[in-house]
Backbone as a ProteinNet text record, in pm:
[ID]
protein_1_A
[PRIMARY]
VTAEVVGDIDNNNIIIATTRTSVSSPTSLVDTAAPVLLSVSVDKNNLKIGELATYTLTFSEDPGNSLSVDDFTVATDTNGVAIGTITVLSGSGAVRTLLFQPTANTNNAAVALQLKPNSFSDAVNNMGSIDASVLWPALTIDTIAPFETGITISGVNGLTQAAIKPTDTMVVGDIIQVSMDMSEQVSVSDLPSFTINVGGVLKSAVYDRSKSSSNKLVFTYTLAPGDADTSGGITAAPNSLNLNTVARIVDSAGNDVSLATREVIAGSNTL
[TERTIARY]
-8322	-8319.3	-8264.3	-8118.4	-8060.9	-8052	-8019.8	-8066.7	-7936.2	-7911.6	-7873.9	-7868	-7766.4	-7784.7	-7781.6	-7799.9	-7744.5	-7832.9	-7717.9	-7780.5	-7705.8	-7749.4	-7710	-7754.8	-7637.8	-7723.5	-7751.7	-7650.3	-7664.9	-7829.9	-7889.7	-7954.1	-8111.1	-8021.1	-8140.9	-8227.4	-8185.6	-8229.4	-8197.1	-8241.3	-8201.1	-8253.6	-8200.2	-8279.1	-8214.7	-8310.6	-8298.7	-8327.4	-8202.9	-8223	-8190.5	-8297.8	-8317.9	-8295.3	-8268.4	-8248.8	-8303.4	-8343.7	-8432.4	-8324	-8321.9	-8237.8	-8329.7	-8349.3	-8437.8	-8341.8	-8428	-8358.9	-8486.8	-8384.1	-8470	-8457.1	-8531.4	-8507.1	-8540.9	-8454.6	-8417.5	-8573.8	-8578.7	-8668.3	-8767.2	-8828.9	-8830.4	-8919.3	-8886.2	-8958.8	-9066.1	-9208.6	-9257.8	-9342.6	-9292.8	-9348.7	-9429.7	-9569.5	-9633.3	-9743.7	-9730.8	-9750.6	-9738	-9798.5	-9830.7	-9801.9	-9653.9	-9655.6	-9793.4	-9835	-9923.1	-9920.8	-9936.7	-9917	-10023.3	-9954.7	-10055.9	-10120.2	-10025.5	-10026.2	-9978.9	-10023.1	-9990.9	-10024.5	-9869.7	-9920.7	-9809.3	-9828.8	-9804.4	-9818.3	-9672.2	-9656.8	-9729.5	-9735	-9814.2	-9947.2	-10057.8	-10146.4	-10208.4	-10125	-10158.2	-9983.1	-9995.2	-9885.6	-9874.7	-9751.4	-9733.2	-9634.5	-9585.7	-9467.9	-9378.5	-9221.4	-9161.3	-9144	-9248.1	-9302.4	-9322.9	-9222.6	-9252.7	-9385.8	-9397.4	-9520.7	-9374.3	-9385.4	-9311.9	-9385.2	-9453	-9552.9	-9422.6	-9506.4	-9431.8	-9527	-9487.5	-9532.6	-9507.1	-9569.1	-9512.4	-9596	-9508.6	-9571.6	-9496.3	-9642	-9576.5	-9438.8	-9408.8	-9210.2	-9204.8	-9021.1	-8961.8	-9047.9	-9062.6	-9056.2	-8979.6	-8852.8	-8722.1	-8690	-8635.5	-8622.1	-8743.9	-8861.5	-8951.9	-9043.4	-9004.2	-9075.8	-8970.9	-9036.1	-8990.1	-9088.8	-9002.2	-9166.9	-9229.4	-9211.7	-9266.9	-9390.9	-9431.9	-9513.1	-9645.9	-9600.5	-9745.6	-9782.3	-9905.3	-9978.1	-9993.3	-10000.5	-10015.1	-10108.1	-10205.5	-10310.7	-10268.7	-10374.2	-10356.4	-10490.4	-10456.5	-10551	-10654.7	-10734.2	-10841.6	-10801.7	-10660.7	-10597.1	-10501.9	-10459.3	-10429.7	-10260.6	-10235.1	-10137.3	-10095.4	-9970.1	-9947.5	-9934.1	-9967.4	-10020.6	-9831.8	-9768.4	-9669.5	-9506.3	-9458.9	-9379.3	-9327.6	-9293.8	-9222	-9083.4	-8993.7	-8795	-8775.2	-8845.1	-8702.6	-8806.3	-8741.6	-8757	-8673.3	-8719.3	-8590.3	-8620.3	-8553.3	-8602.7	-8520.9	-8576.9	-8535.3	-8642.5	-8620.2	-8711.4	-8870.4	-8923.8	-9116.2	-9111.1	-9039.2	-9062.8	-8976.7	-9088.7	-9016.3	-9058.3	-9034.6	-9022	-9017.3	-9145.1	-9166.4	-9162.5	-9079	-9116.3	-9175.8	-9236.1	-9399.7	-9363.9	-9359.3	-9327.5	-9441.1	-9514.7	-9564	-9558.6	-9639.1	-9648.8	-9609.7	-9532.8	-9580.5	-9650.8	-9730.2	-9828.7	-9981.6	-9997.7	-10095.3	-10181.2	-10345.1	-10445	-10491.3	-10502.8	-10559	-10566.5	-10677.1	-10716.4	-10767.2	-10671	-10701.8	-10600.4	-10638.6	-10565.1	-10461.9	-10323.1	-10238.6	-10165.4	-10125.8	-10028.2	-10138.7	-10113.6	-10142	-10065.4	-10056.9	-9992.2	-10055.4	-9982.1	-10070.1	-10072.9	-10134.8	-10189.2	-10121.6	-10060.3	-9983.5	-9814.8	-9788.7	-9684.7	-9550.1	-9612.3	-9454.8	-9462.2	-9364.6	-9350.5	-9288.7	-9206.7	-9154.8	-9031.9	-8943.9	-8748.7	-8840	-8956.2	-8987.7	-9076.9	-9124.6	-9212.8	-9342.1	-9386.7	-9537.1	-9559.8	-9657.7	-9702.6	-9825.2	-9757.6	-9825.5	-9972.7	-10033.2	-10161.4	-10174.5	-10265.5	-10301.3	-10429.7	-10371.6	-10491.1	-10571.8	-10743.1	-10839.5	-10857.6	-10796.8	-10808.3	-10693.5	-10608.7	-10560	-10651.5	-10560.2	-10625.8	-10546.4	-10568.1	-10418.6	-10482.2	-10385.1	-10396.8	-10467.6	-10552.8	-10553.4	-10489.2	-10435.9	-10339.4	-10361.3	-10409.5	-10448.5	-10323.1	-10271.3	-10176	-10182.2	-10148	-10162.3	-10017.1	-9985.9	-9835.1	-9834.4	-9961.2	-9978.7	-9937.7	-9839.4	-9841.7	-9924.9	-9976.9	-10087.7	-10002.7	-10039	-10009.8	-10127	-10098.1	-10158.4	-10212.6	-10357	-10443.1	-10422.9	-10407.6	-10453.8	-10431.7	-10406.5	-10320.3	-10315.3	-10447	-10526.4	-10447.8	-10416.8	-10340	-10454.2	-10498	-10577.7	-10564.9	-10603.2	-10614.7	-10730	-10715.7	-10767.1	-10778.2	-10856.6	-10864.9	-10826.1	-10735	-10671.8	-10770.2	-10827.6	-10924	-11080	-11118.1	-11246.3	-11238.6	-11186.9	-11174.3	-11232	-11254.5	-11310.8	-11243.3	-11245.4	-11215.5	-11135.6	-11071.9	-10971	-10976	-11043.9	-11083	-10912.5	-10950.1	-10738	-10778.5	-10906	-10907.7	-10881.9	-10867.8	-10870.4	-10700.6	-10641	-10530.5	-10521.4	-10386.3	-10377.1	-10259.9	-10263.1	-10230.7	-10149.3	-10070.8	-9978.9	-10099.9	-10080.9	-10172.2	-10269.7	-10322.1	-10383	-10260.9	-10368.6	-10312.2	-10276.2	-10213.8	-10180.3	-10197.7	-10301.9	-10380.2	-10323.9	-10255.6	-10256	-10320.2	-10451.8	-10504.5	-10439.1	-10375	-10352.7	-10472.1	-10572.2	-10602.5	-10536.6	-10566.8	-10504	-10565.9	-10507.9	-10531.8	-10667.9	-10600.1	-10676.3	-10663.2	-10730.1	-10763.4	-10618	-10548	-10457.2	-10455.4	-10300.8	-10328.2	-10182.7	-10197.3	-10051.2	-10046.5	-9875.3	-9843.6	-9747.9	-9709.1	-9628.1	-9707.2	-9602.3	-9644.3	-9526.8	-9581.7	-9540.3	-9569.3	-9480.5	-9492.2	-9511.5	-9518.9	-9519.6	-9437.6	-9339.7	-9318.9	-9345.2	-9328.9	-9401.7	-9311.2	-9359.3	-9270.9	-9341	-9303.4	-9363.1	-9265.3	-9332.3	-9223.9	-9108.5	-9107.9	-8937.1	-8858.8	-8943.3	-8906.5	-8979	-8889.3	-8923	-8998	-9123.7	-9184	-9219.4	-9214.5	-9284.3	-9429.8	-9535.3	-9620.6	-9639.6	-9686	-9701.9	-9869.9	-9878.7	-10000.1	-10068.7	-10206.5	-10305	-10428	-10400.5	-10466.1	-10605.2	-10620.6	-10771.9	-10862.8	-10760.7	-10853.2	-10879.8	-10796.3	-10753.5	-10875.3	-10875.8	-10961.3	-10843.7	-10921.5	-10795.6	-10797.8	-10846.6	-10856.2	-10760	-10783.2	-10756.5	-10650.7	-10506	-10435	-10391.6	-10449.7	-10448.5	-10298.8	-10218.3	-10091	-10125.1	-10098.3	-10104.5	-9982.1	-9982.6	-9864.2	-9897.3	-9892	-9926	-9810.6	-9915.9	-9815.6	-9783.1	-9602.5	-9527.3	-9496.5	-9428.4	-9380.9	-9283.3	-9303.4	-9182.5	-9210.5	-9351.6	-9346.7	-9448	-9451.1	-9498.9	-9503.4	-9626.1	-9630.2	-9731.9	-9767.8	-9850.7	-9993.7	-10090.3	-10216.4	-10183.3	-10181.8	-10181.6	-10048.7	-9947.7	-9849.5	-9767.7	-9821.7	-9770.9	-9818.3	-9626.8	-9682.6	-9577.8	-9524.7	-9497.9	-9394.9	-9334.4	-9209.7	-9243.2	-9219.7	-9265.8	-9254.4	-9255.4	-9169.5	-9173	-9247.7	-9263.3	-9304	-9332.2	-9405.7	-9280.4	-9294	-9142.4	-9216.1	-9116	-9114.5	-9033	-9054.3	-8908	-8871.5	-8822	-8762.2	-8841	-8976	-9060.1	-9191.3	-9201.3	-9354.3	-9374.9	-9489.8	-9498.4	-9644.6	-9713	-9824.2	-9832	-9901.1	-9982.5	-10109.1	-10094.5	-10243.8	-10235.5	-10361.5	-10432.4	-10314	-10281.7	-10183.4	-10028	-10033.5	-9840.6	-9788.5	-9824.8	-9737.1	-9704.8	-9598.3	-9512.3	-9623.3	-9611.5	-9669.8	-9577.7	-9630.6	-9546	-9476.5	-9411	-9340.2	-9318.9	-9430.2	-9423	-9502.3	-9517.7	-9603.7	-9597.3	-9719.1	-9692.3	-9652.9	-9631.1	-9622.6	-9697	-9733.2	-9838.3	-9768.1	-9809.6	-9768.2	-9808.3	-9764.9	-9797.5	-9954.1	-10038.9	-10171.1	-10322.2	-10234.8	-10323.8	-10378.7	-10345.6	-10432.9	-10512.7	-10605.8	-10716.3	-10633.3	-10507.4	-10473.1	-10441.6
-6270.8	-6168.8	-6132.7	-6010.9	-5980	-5868	-5847.4	-5752.6	-5667.8	-5578.4	-5475.1	-5398.8	-5337.3	-5311.3	-5190	-5055	-4937.3	-4816.3	-4711.2	-4643.5	-4645.7	-4568.1	-4544.8	-4605.5	-4695.8	-4787.1	-4726.3	-4623.9	-4539.3	-4491.9	-4410.6	-4338.9	-4443	-4607	-4672.1	-4682.7	-4652.3	-4600.9	-4699.5	-4796.1	-4915.9	-4913.2	-4913.8	-4925	-5052	-5099.8	-5229.2	-5245.8	-5224.3	-5220.8	-5354	-5422.1	-5444.9	-5503.2	-5581.7	-5637.3	-5746.9	-5725.8	-5856.4	-5873.7	-6008.4	-6084	-6186.5	-6189.4	-6279.1	-6322.3	-6464	-6577.2	-6663.2	-6569.4	-6640.1	-6820.2	-6884.4	-7019.8	-7021.9	-7092.2	-7126.5	-7101.2	-7044.4	-7033.4	-7103.1	-7216.4	-7339.6	-7284.1	-7401.2	-7364.5	-7466.2	-7460.8	-7591.5	-7585.8	-7659.3	-7655.5	-7740.3	-7712.2	-7791.2	-7792.7	-7706.8	-7688.3	-7831.6	-7890.5	-8002.7	-7930.3	-7985.5	-7968.9	-8014.5	-7934	-7941	-7957.1	-8064.1	-7998.1	-7944.8	-7844.5	-7718.8	-7729.2	-7795	-7760	-7910.2	-7943	-8060.5	-7988	-7954.1	-7936.8	-8101.2	-8031.6	-8129.4	-8043.1	-8076.9	-8007.8	-8055.9	-8153.3	-8243.1	-8300.7	-8321.9	-8397.8	-8544	-8539	-8594.3	-8694.5	-8802.4	-8863.5	-8956.2	-9019.1	-9102.9	-9127.9	-9259.4	-9346.5	-9258	-9256.3	-9191.8	-9067.6	-9020.1	-8913.7	-8940.8	-8805.6	-8854.6	-8715.9	-8751.3	-8595.4	-8602	-8438.6	-8379.9	-8342	-8382.8	-8367.2	-8231	-8148.9	-8031.4	-8028.2	-8080.8	-8072	-7947.8	-7879.1	-7760.7	-7776.5	-7803	-7823.8	-7663.9	-7672.3	-7551.8	-7577.5	-7683	-7681.6	-7776.8	-7826.6	-7894.8	-8058.7	-8105.8	-8266.2	-8329.3	-8307.1	-8430.1	-8511.3	-8565.8	-8719.5	-8799.5	-8760.2	-8849.2	-8896.3	-8807.8	-8836.1	-8877.8	-8996.5	-9132.7	-9202.2	-9222.4	-9284.8	-9343.2	-9444.8	-9515.9	-9487.7	-9341.4	-9292.8	-9268.6	-9282.2	-9241.2	-9391.1	-9371.5	-9512	-9474.4	-9562.5	-9573.7	-9603.9	-9523.9	-9630.5	-9717.6	-9852.2	-9914.9	-9984.4	-10091.2	-10050.5	-10181.8	-10235.8	-10343.8	-10465.9	-10488.7	-10593.6	-10562.3	-10478	-10438.9	-10423	-10405.3	-10365.4	-10221.9	-10158.2	-10005.1	-9930.7	-9860.2	-9755.1	-9664.5	-9718.6	-9617.9	-9628.4	-9542	-9565.9	-9419.1	-9375.6	-9288	-9274.8	-9275.2	-9284.6	-9174.7	-9061.4	-8959.6	-8889.5	-8904.7	-8798.8	-8687	-8556.8	-8501.4	-8335.2	-8240	-8104.9	-8121.6	-8032.6	-7948	-7867.4	-7831.9	-7727.5	-7802.3	-7706.8	-7695.9	-7724.2	-7765	-7817.1	-7925.4	-8032.6	-8084.3	-8163.5	-8288.3	-8287.2	-8438	-8447	-8638.1	-8643.7	-8749.2	-8814	-8894.6	-8909.9	-9048.1	-9102.9	-9221.3	-9267.7	-9330.1	-9359.5	-9444.8	-9613	-9724.7	-9809.6	-9855.4	-9987.5	-9969.4	-9998.1	-10010.8	-10034.9	-10076.6	-9915.8	-9916.8	-9756.1	-9778	-9696.4	-9643.9	-9563.4	-9527.5	-9389.5	-9353.7	-9191.6	-9205.4	-9139.3	-9176.9	-9056.3	-9051.5	-9013.8	-9087.1	-9078.3	-9122	-9178.4	-9098.8	-9120.6	-9003.8	-9019.7	-8969.1	-8987.2	-8914.6	-8958.4	-9042.7	-9094	-9169.3	-9044.6	-9086.5	-9021.7	-9065.4	-8960.6	-8947	-9047	-8989.2	-9056.4	-8951.3	-8797.2	-8752.1	-8662.2	-8632.6	-8488	-8422	-8329.7	-8213	-8291.7	-8179.6	-8241.2	-8284.9	-8242.7	-8277.2	-8379.6	-8435.6	-8581.5	-8504.3	-8386.7	-8356.8	-8434.4	-8525.6	-8567.1	-8518	-8512.6	-8406.8	-8427.4	-8387.8	-8395	-8275.7	-8332.6	-8288.1	-8217.8	-8085.1	-7957.4	-8000.2	-7994.1	-8048.3	-7969.1	-7839.5	-7765.1	-7869.1	-7980.7	-8037.9	-8119.5	-8104.7	-8176.5	-8300.4	-8392.6	-8436.1	-8485.6	-8453	-8453.6	-8563.7	-8562.2	-8651.3	-8653.4	-8803	-8820.2	-8884.4	-8889.8	-8927.1	-9016.7	-9129.8	-9225.7	-9321	-9309.4	-9402.3	-9401.3	-9533.6	-9593	-9715.5	-9726.8	-9831.6	-9771.8	-9830.5	-9741.9	-9839	-9806.1	-9857.6	-9892.1	-10018.7	-10164.1	-10235.5	-10279.2	-10346.4	-10445.3	-10497.7	-10590.5	-10754.3	-10673.2	-10720.1	-10681.5	-10742.5	-10736.9	-10838.9	-10748.8	-10775.4	-10714.9	-10790.3	-10757.9	-10814.1	-10704.5	-10709.7	-10631.3	-10671.7	-10622.5	-10505.5	-10387.2	-10320	-10259.8	-10270.9	-10260.7	-10072.4	-10064.6	-9903.7	-9810.8	-9826.7	-9769.1	-9750.9	-9915.4	-9894.1	-9925.8	-9904.3	-9894.9	-10050.2	-10093.9	-10220.9	-10389.1	-10429.7	-10547.5	-10629.1	-10683.5	-10766	-10912.1	-11025	-11149.9	-11227.8	-11313.4	-11454	-11454.7	-11488.9	-11575	-11494.1	-11304.9	-11201.4	-11195.2	-11168.2	-11112.2	-10941.5	-10953.8	-10775.3	-10748.8	-10616.8	-10560.7	-10432.9	-10361.1	-10278.1	-10184.9	-10066.8	-9966.9	-9984.3	-10139.8	-10192.5	-10193.8	-10192.7	-10119.1	-10235.2	-10244.2	-10391	-10283.9	-10310	-10248.3	-10321.8	-10261.7	-10328.6	-10223	-10311.7	-10249.5	-10286.3	-10243.7	-10220.1	-10213.1	-10256.7	-10246.4	-10253.1	-10035.4	-10065.7	-10099.1	-10119.4	-10155.5	-9988.9	-9887.5	-9763.1	-9684.2	-9557.1	-9438.9	-9366.5	-9359.1	-9277.7	-9166.6	-9067.8	-8990.3	-9020.2	-8990.8	-8973.1	-8867.1	-8854.6	-8719.3	-8776.1	-8727.7	-8720.9	-8853.1	-8919.7	-9098.1	-9201.6	-9259.8	-9362.8	-9447	-9607.6	-9703.1	-9857.2	-9937.8	-10084	-10151.6	-10242.2	-10347.2	-10478.3	-10502.8	-10577.8	-10681.8	-10826.9	-10859	-10907	-10868	-10911.3	-10983.4	-11103.4	-11225.6	-11229.6	-11238.4	-11228.9	-11082.2	-10940.2	-10842.2	-10734.3	-10673.9	-10567.9	-10479.4	-10471.6	-10330.5	-10245.3	-10086.9	-10016.1	-9907.3	-10029.1	-9942	-9792.5	-9672.9	-9574.6	-9550.1	-9505.1	-9467.1	-9366.6	-9429.8	-9351.3	-9295	-9153.8	-9086.3	-9101.9	-9092	-9062.2	-9224	-9319.7	-9433.4	-9503.6	-9439	-9494.4	-9379.5	-9470.3	-9416.5	-9388.9	-9340.8	-9335.2	-9468	-9557.6	-9694.2	-9778.3	-9745.9	-9862.1	-9758.3	-9816.1	-9718	-9814	-9751.6	-9827.4	-9798.9	-9900.5	-9854.9	-9902	-9840.1	-9892.6	-9875.7	-9992.4	-9997.1	-10010.6	-9899.2	-9924.7	-10067.1	-10125.4	-10265	-10173.7	-10177.5	-10125.9	-10265.7	-10215.8	-10306	-10410.8	-10494.3	-10596.2	-10661.3	-10629.3	-10712	-10830.9	-10923.8	-11059.3	-11150.9	-11196.1	-11291.9	-11407.5	-11498.1	-11593.8	-11517.1	-11577.1	-11592.4	-11672.2	-11494.7	-11574.9	-11541.1	-11486.6	-11501.8	-11352	-11287.6	-11186.6	-11165.3	-11171.5	-11155.2	-11058.5	-11046.6	-10941.9	-10954	-10957.4	-10993.4	-10917.9	-11020.2	-10912.6	-10808.2	-10699.7	-10569.3	-10474.3	-10486.3	-10395.5	-10272.6	-10232.3	-10097.3	-10044.7	-9896.4	-9826.3	-9630.1	-9632.4	-9451.8	-9392.5	-9268.1	-9195.2	-9104.7	-8983.8	-8924.4	-8811.5	-8798.8	-8726.3	-8817.9	-8897	-8962.7	-9015.5	-8986.8	-9033.2	-9088.3	-9192.2	-9211.8	-9236.9	-9180.8	-9144.2	-9175.2	-9245.8	-9211.1	-9057.6	-9063.2	-8946.2	-8929.8	-8982.3	-8918.9	-8887.8	-8908.9	-8883	-9022.2	-9106.5	-9250.6	-9254.3	-9290.8	-9351	-9502.8	-9491.3	-9685	-9778.9	-9903.7	-10015.1	-10067.2	-10046.6	-10095.3	-10253.7	-10293.5	-10477.3	-10500.9	-10567.1	-10634.5	-10724.3	-10848.7	-10961.8	-11044.6	-11133	-11164.7	-11186.3	-11167.6	-11200.6	-11322.1	-11482.5	-11541.7	-11603.3	-11619.8	-11661.3	-11775.3	-11725.6	-11781.5	-11691.7	-11639.8	-11547.3	-11426.9	-11376.4	-11264.5	-11299.7	-11206.2	-11242	-11205.2	-11195	-11205.7	-11308
18047.3	18123.8	18216	18245	18282.8	18366.1	18539.7	18620.2	18646.2	18661.2	18731.5	18884.7	18960.4	19031.1	19042	19070.1	19074.8	19181.7	19201.2	19306	19440	19549.6	19652.6	19779.4	19825.7	19920.3	20050.1	20084.2	20220.4	20198.9	20091	20061.3	20101.7	20091.7	20091.9	19914	19836	19721.7	19598.3	19574.1	19524	19350.5	19245.1	19119.5	19016.3	18981.4	18958.5	18796.3	18706.8	18559.7	18462.9	18453.7	18327.9	18198.3	18150.2	18003.9	17956.2	17887.2	17764.4	17654.4	17720.5	17517.6	17475.7	17326.5	17260.2	17193.1	17160.5	17149.1	17014.1	16826.9	16769.3	16704.1	16607.2	16636.4	16446.2	16356.1	16244	16162.1	16018.8	15973.4	15856.4	15892.2	15791.2	15664	15565.5	15413.1	15367.8	15380.8	15345.9	15248.3	15089.1	14979.9	14953.6	14956.1	14944.2	14777.7	14703.8	14595.8	14470.5	14469.7	14391.2	14238.1	14179.5	13976.5	13937.7	13843.4	13732.6	13572.9	13515	13334.2	13311.9	13225.8	13185.1	13016.9	12971.8	12827.2	12755.3	12681.5	12568.6	12431.6	12337.3	12194.1	12041.2	11975.9	11902.3	11778	11688.3	11578.4	11425.4	11398.8	11348.3	11332.7	11283.3	11365.9	11225.3	11122.3	11035.5	10990.9	11007.4	10958.6	10897.4	10800.1	10681.2	10699	10622.5	10642.4	10653.6	10776.3	10759.5	10859.6	10892.1	10986.3	11124.2	11175	11338.8	11368.9	11490.5	11565.3	11672.2	11701.7	11815.8	11915.7	12046.1	12136.8	12237.9	12245.1	12371.9	12525.4	12596.2	12711.3	12817	12881	13000.9	13095.1	13226.6	13363.2	13441.1	13507.7	13614.2	13674.7	13708	13768.7	13736.8	13727.4	13717.8	13719.7	13674.8	13689	13754.8	13671.2	13735.3	13672.2	13745.9	13691.8	13685.7	13793.9	13792	13659.1	13580.8	13434.7	13328.5	13298.4	13202.4	13103.8	12963.8	12878.6	12913.9	13029.4	13079.1	13164	13205.5	13245.8	13133.6	13037.2	12937.8	12879.5	12814	12722.9	12573.2	12567.3	12390.9	12337.5	12228.8	12240.3	12136.1	12168.2	12050	11929	11865.8	11737.5	11744.5	11677	11720.8	11735.5	11726	11729.4	11889.2	11921.9	12009.4	12028.2	11911.7	11844.4	11925.6	11942.3	12001.2	11849.9	11854.3	11738.1	11687.7	11794	11756.2	11886.7	11877.5	12043	12056	12138.3	12191.7	12153.3	12096.6	12067.7	12140.9	12213.2	12297.9	12370.9	12475.1	12604	12590.7	12600.1	12609.6	12692	12706	12720	12877.7	12952.8	13118.8	13166.8	13315.8	13330.3	13339.6	13302.1	13293.9	13156	13098.2	12951	12883	12854.9	12820.6	12634.1	12571.6	12406	12426.1	12349	12278.4	12168.5	12112.2	11984.9	11941.6	11868.9	11862.2	11695.8	11698.7	11563.7	11567.5	11471.4	11443.7	11389.6	11422.8	11382.4	11205.7	11173	11023.1	10976.5	10845.1	10815.9	10926	10929.2	11041.3	10968.6	10970.7	10971.7	11058.7	11141.5	11260.7	11303.3	11351.6	11398.1	11546.9	11630	11758.5	11858.4	11962.3	12062.3	12112.4	12023.4	12049.6	12153.8	12229.6	12358.4	12455	12597.6	12718.6	12849.3	12946.7	13061.8	13161.5	13217.1	13351.9	13427.5	13527.1	13675.8	13734.9	13822.6	13961.1	13882	13814.3	13695.7	13727.9	13786.1	13810.1	13956.3	13985.7	14092.9	14085.7	14212.8	14192	14264.7	14320.7	14418	14516.9	14601	14753.1	14740	14593.9	14590.2	14592.4	14571.5	14603.9	14399.4	14442.6	14366.8	14286	14099.6	13960.3	13956.5	13904.7	13819.6	13723.2	13615.1	13501.4	13504.8	13449.1	13429.8	13383.4	13436.4	13327.7	13206.7	13187.1	13070	12938	12999.3	12866.4	12835.8	12668.4	12587	12513.4	12482.5	12423.1	12253.2	12182.8	12019.4	12008.1	11901.8	11812.1	11704.6	11623.8	11548.5	11435.1	11331.8	11210.7	11119.2	11128.3	11104.4	11005.9	10878	10734.7	10692.3	10760.3	10703.1	10636.7	10546	10437.7	10325.7	10230.6	10133.9	10012.9	9939.1	9802.9	9762.3	9720.6	9650.9	9552.5	9434	9371.8	9407.5	9355.5	9445.4	9266.2	9143.7	9041.4	8913.6	8809.5	8677.9	8566.7	8462.8	8342.3	8258	8159.6	8021.1	7900	7822.3	7727.5	7597.5	7491.3	7370.5	7310.5	7273	7212.2	7050.6	6994.9	6864.6	6830	6785.5	6750.3	6722.9	6600.4	6496.6	6610.7	6637	6685.8	6844.2	6961.3	7104.8	7080.4	7093.6	7069.8	7150.9	7241.9	7301.6	7220.3	7176.8	7091.8	7131.2	7128.8	7199.6	7090.7	7223.9	7233.5	7102.2	7027.4	6875.9	6775.8	6827.1	6721.5	6688.6	6592.2	6549.6	6547.7	6676.9	6667.8	6543.5	6488.3	6389.4	6485.9	6361.3	6383.6	6442.2	6516.2	6580.7	6703.6	6698.5	6826.5	6915.3	7027.7	7189.1	7314.4	7331.3	7481.2	7579.8	7659.2	7776.5	7882.4	7998	8140.5	8216.7	8330.1	8403.3	8570.6	8619.4	8763.5	8822.3	8930.5	9040.8	9139.9	9260.2	9362.8	9462.7	9611.1	9738	9782.6	9747.8	9766.4	9616	9665.4	9623.4	9575.6	9444.8	9426.9	9344.5	9380.2	9252.4	9188.6	9036.4	8948.8	8907.2	8897.9	8852.2	8724	8618.2	8503.8	8452.1	8407.2	8326.6	8385.4	8508.8	8503.9	8386.5	8380.4	8310.1	8357.1	8295.3	8283.5	8231.1	8205.9	8133.7	8098.1	8004.7	7936.3	7859.6	7839.2	7745.3	7620	7501.6	7352.4	7305.8	7230	7204.1	7241	7356.8	7425.3	7401.1	7398.4	7359.4	7458.5	7564.1	7674.9	7657	7629.5	7604.1	7701.6	7661.8	7798.5	7749.4	7851.9	7830.1	7964.5	7895	7930.8	8042.1	8105.1	8219.8	8109.5	8092.5	8005	8107.6	8135.1	8258.8	8176.4	8066.6	8012.2	8058.2	8036.7	8088.6	8235.2	8321.9	8409.9	8547.3	8650.3	8758.3	8885.6	8969.2	9127.6	9174.4	9122.4	9180.7	9102	8984.2	8847.6	8784.2	8767.2	8658	8534.5	8419.8	8268.1	8215.4	8173.1	8079.7	7945.9	7828.4	7706.5	7628.1	7527.7	7437.1	7275.4	7216	7016.4	7005.6	6897.4	6851.6	6759.8	6700.9	6595.9	6539	6337.3	6288.1	6377.9	6333.3	6390.3	6554.7	6596.2	6716.8	6663.5	6734.3	6761.2	6864	6912.2	7017.2	6957.7	7064.6	7050	7139.7	7109.8	7204.6	7335.3	7423.5	7527.9	7631.4	7541.1	7546.6	7609.2	7593.3	7638	7790	7862.5	7977.6	8088.3	8219.1	8273.1	8378.4	8397.8	8524.8	8639.5	8766.9	8865.8	8918.3	8923.6	9000.1	8820.5	8764.4	8635	8643.5	8788.7	8781	8758.5	8708.1	8656.8	8695.4	8779.9	8788.2	8747	8656.8	8596.6	8701.6	8659.1	8735.7	8839	8796.8	8853	8853.9	8779.4	8863.8	8970.8	9006.4	9126.6	9142.6	9214.5	9284.3	9441.7	9481.8	9615.3	9640.6	9779.9	9840	9894	9981	10016.9	10105.7	10201.6	10262.3	10223.6	10087.6	10057	10043.1	10054.1	10069.1	9941.7	9911.7	9787.7	9783.8	9655.4	9592.1	9640.9	9645.4	9687.3	9554.9	9471.1	9329.5	9271.1	9434.7	9409.5	9326.4	9246.9	9149.9	9105.2	9093.7	9053.7	8955.7	8896.1	8793	8695.5	8587.6	8542.6	8384.6	8405.7	8322.3	8230.3	8098.1	7983.8	7982.4	7912.5	7964.2	8043.5	8125.1	8242.4	8196.1	8076.2	8028.3	7921.4	7874.2	7783.9	7633.3	7633	7434.1	7381.9
[MASK]
+++++++++++++++++++++++++++++++++++++++++++++++++++++++++++++++++++++++++++++++++++++++++++++++++++++++++++++++++++++++++++++++++++++++++++++++++++++++++++++++++++++++++++++++++++++++++++++++++++++++++++++++++++++++++++++++++++++++++++++++++++++++++++++++++++++++++++++++

């Protein structure tokens, strides 16, 4: 406050004028709003061999560098093995993206991953939280390819369709039948084949849809003039299952069949 004297001293008239000066202090901004995970979505809920799931996480504000792949928990199977891994964490600002890769040879249905509590913060270290409305998507994972569990080679009478005994003689028109048991139900498109060895000559037994079921595939070859072999001598080398350019054998998840098949040695079949 400053004072100024004005007036006529002789007249004893004294006037004091005052001026008030104010001083302001700097304004302080305080951030007490904690960041919140608002939503989680995934681009697909069913994963097969070779597929990834993309998660999108939306926050109320940027979690910055406080968020990492280590802040997530991945579900495990009954043996304690993680059902997948996070391969990439990307994005900036309030939206982040995760790529989830399922573990090989896994068949599981579960909430695959979740964010740990107290795992992220904002730029001023306000600890984040997860909104109560957030639901983590469940994934159905099947990364097990269907495979054969047993192969039987037998003979069928071409006229009566009756089974041929090992002591019987097969003739032209009779059918060599390859029955292949599968690890799970499959569907077949077009005409896959199975290679057999008849008297040292490789022959192609073709898929027979009418004799097959969802978990047993049957391939047949009809004997032609010149075919000859001994009882129990019809064999098959390992990996004799063949797919042409359009044929497919897949399970319900869309996984392609394993082409690895066992060897069928002489004397191990019913012919």
